[in-house]
Coordinates of N, CA and C in Angstrom, one line a residue:
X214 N -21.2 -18.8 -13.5 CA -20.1 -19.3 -12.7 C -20.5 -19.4 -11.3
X215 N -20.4 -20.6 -10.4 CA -20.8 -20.7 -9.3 C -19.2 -20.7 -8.6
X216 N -20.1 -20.4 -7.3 CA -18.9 -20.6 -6.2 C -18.2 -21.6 -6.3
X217 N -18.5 -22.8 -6.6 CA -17.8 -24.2 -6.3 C -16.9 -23.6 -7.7
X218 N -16.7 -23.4 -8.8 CA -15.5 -23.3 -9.7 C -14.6 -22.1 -9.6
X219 N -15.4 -21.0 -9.1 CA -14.8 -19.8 -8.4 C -13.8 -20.2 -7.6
X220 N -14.0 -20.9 -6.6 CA -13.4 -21.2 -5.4 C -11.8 -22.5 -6.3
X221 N -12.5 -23.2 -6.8 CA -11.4 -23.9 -7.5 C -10.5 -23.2 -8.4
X222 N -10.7 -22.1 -9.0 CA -9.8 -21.0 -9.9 C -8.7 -20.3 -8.7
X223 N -9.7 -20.0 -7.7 CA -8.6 -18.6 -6.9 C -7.8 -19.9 -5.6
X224 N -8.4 -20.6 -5.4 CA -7.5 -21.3 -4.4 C -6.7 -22.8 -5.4
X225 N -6.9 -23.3 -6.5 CA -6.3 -24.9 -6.8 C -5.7 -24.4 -7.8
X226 N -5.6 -23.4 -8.9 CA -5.0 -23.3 -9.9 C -3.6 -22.2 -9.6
X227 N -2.5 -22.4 -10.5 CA -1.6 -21.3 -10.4 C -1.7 -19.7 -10.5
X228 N -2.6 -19.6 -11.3 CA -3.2 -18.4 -12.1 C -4.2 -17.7 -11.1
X229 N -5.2 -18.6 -10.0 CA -6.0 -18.0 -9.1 C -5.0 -17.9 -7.9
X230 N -4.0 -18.6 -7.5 CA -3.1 -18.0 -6.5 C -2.1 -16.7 -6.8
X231 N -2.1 -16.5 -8.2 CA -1.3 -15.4 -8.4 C -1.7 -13.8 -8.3
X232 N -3.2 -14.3 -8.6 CA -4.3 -13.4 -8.5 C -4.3 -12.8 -7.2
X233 N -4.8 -14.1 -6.7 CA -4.6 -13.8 -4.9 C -3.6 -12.9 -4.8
X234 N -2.3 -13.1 -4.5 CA -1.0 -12.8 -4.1 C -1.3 -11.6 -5.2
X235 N -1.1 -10.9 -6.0 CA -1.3 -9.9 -6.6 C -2.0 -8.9 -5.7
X236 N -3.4 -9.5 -5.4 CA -4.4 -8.7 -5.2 C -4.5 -8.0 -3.5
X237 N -3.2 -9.3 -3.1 CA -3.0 -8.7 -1.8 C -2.0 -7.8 -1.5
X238 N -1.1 -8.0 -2.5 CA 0.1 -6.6 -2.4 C -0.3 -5.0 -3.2
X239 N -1.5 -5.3 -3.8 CA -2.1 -4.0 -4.4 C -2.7 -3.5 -3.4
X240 N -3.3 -3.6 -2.2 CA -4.5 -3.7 -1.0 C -3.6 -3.0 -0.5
X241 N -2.4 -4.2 -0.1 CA -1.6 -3.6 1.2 C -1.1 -2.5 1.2
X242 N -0.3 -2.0 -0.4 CA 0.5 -1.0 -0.6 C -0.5 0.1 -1.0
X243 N -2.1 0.2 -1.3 CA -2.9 1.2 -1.1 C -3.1 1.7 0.4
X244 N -3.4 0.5 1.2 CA -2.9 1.0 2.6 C -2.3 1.8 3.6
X245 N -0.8 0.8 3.2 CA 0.6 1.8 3.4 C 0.6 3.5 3.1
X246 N -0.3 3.5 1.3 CA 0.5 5.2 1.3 C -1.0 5.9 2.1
X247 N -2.7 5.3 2.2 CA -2.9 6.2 2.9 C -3.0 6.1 4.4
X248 N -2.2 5.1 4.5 CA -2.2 5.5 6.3 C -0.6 6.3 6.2
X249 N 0.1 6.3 5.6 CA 1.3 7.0 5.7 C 0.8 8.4 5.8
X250 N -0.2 9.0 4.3 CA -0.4 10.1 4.0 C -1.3 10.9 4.9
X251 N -2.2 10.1 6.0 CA -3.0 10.7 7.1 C -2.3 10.8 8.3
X252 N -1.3 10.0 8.5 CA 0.1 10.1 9.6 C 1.0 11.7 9.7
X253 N 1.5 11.9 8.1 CA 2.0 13.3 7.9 C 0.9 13.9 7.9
X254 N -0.4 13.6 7.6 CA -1.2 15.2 7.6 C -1.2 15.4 9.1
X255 N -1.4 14.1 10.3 CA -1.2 14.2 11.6 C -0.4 15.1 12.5
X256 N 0.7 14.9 12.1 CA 2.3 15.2 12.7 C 2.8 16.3 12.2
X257 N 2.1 17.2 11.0 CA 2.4 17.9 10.2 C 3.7 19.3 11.1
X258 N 3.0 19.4 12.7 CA 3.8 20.1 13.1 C 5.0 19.9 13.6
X259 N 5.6 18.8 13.5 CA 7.1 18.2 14.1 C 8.6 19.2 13.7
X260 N 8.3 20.0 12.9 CA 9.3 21.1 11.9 C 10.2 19.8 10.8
X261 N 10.8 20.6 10.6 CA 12.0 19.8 9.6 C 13.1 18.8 9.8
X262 N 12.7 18.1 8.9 CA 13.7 16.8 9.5 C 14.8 17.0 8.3
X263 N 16.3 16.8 9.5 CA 17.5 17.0 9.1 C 18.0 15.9 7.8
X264 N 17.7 15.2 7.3 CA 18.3 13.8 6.1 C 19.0 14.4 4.6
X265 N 19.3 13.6 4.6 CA 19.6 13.6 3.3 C 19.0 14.1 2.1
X266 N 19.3 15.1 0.8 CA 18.7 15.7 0.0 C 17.9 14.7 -0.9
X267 N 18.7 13.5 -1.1 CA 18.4 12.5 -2.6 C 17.5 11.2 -1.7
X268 N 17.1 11.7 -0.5 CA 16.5 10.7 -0.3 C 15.1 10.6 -1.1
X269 N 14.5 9.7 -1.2 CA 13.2 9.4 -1.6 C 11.7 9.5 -0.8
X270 N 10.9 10.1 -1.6 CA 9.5 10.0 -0.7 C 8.5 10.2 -1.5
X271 N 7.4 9.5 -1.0 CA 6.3 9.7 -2.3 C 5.4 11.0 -1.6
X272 N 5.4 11.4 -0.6 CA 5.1 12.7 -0.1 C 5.8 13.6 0.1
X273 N 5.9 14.7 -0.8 CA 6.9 16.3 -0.6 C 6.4 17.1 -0.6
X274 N 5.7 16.9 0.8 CA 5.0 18.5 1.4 C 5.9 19.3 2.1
X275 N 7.3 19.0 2.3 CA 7.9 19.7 3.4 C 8.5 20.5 2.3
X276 N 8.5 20.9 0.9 CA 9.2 22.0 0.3 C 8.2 23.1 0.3

């Protein structure tokens, strides 16, 4: 497989743009949780934040 059909799969076809678009919201949202998760290891000392019990979080270090 050379570049020139590579390049026509991920940019001219439906199936290589989906890829694309896939492959950028897997990236992004690997991102998000570890820059989230080195943020709280950061700030770790701020104490306890008052919210809601049922809220949601993908980090529960504060129990």
């Amino acid at each position: 497989m050379d570049f020139g059909s590579l390049y026509h799969f991920l940019f001219e076809t439906f199936a290589g743009i989906g890829i694309l678009i896939g492959a950028g919201l897997v990236i992004s949202v690997i991102a998000c949780l570890v820059m989230e998760w080195k943020t709280r290891r950061t700030f770790k000392d701020r104490g306890p934040v008052e919210d809601d019990d049922d809220d949601f979080t993908f980090f529960d270090d504060e129990d």
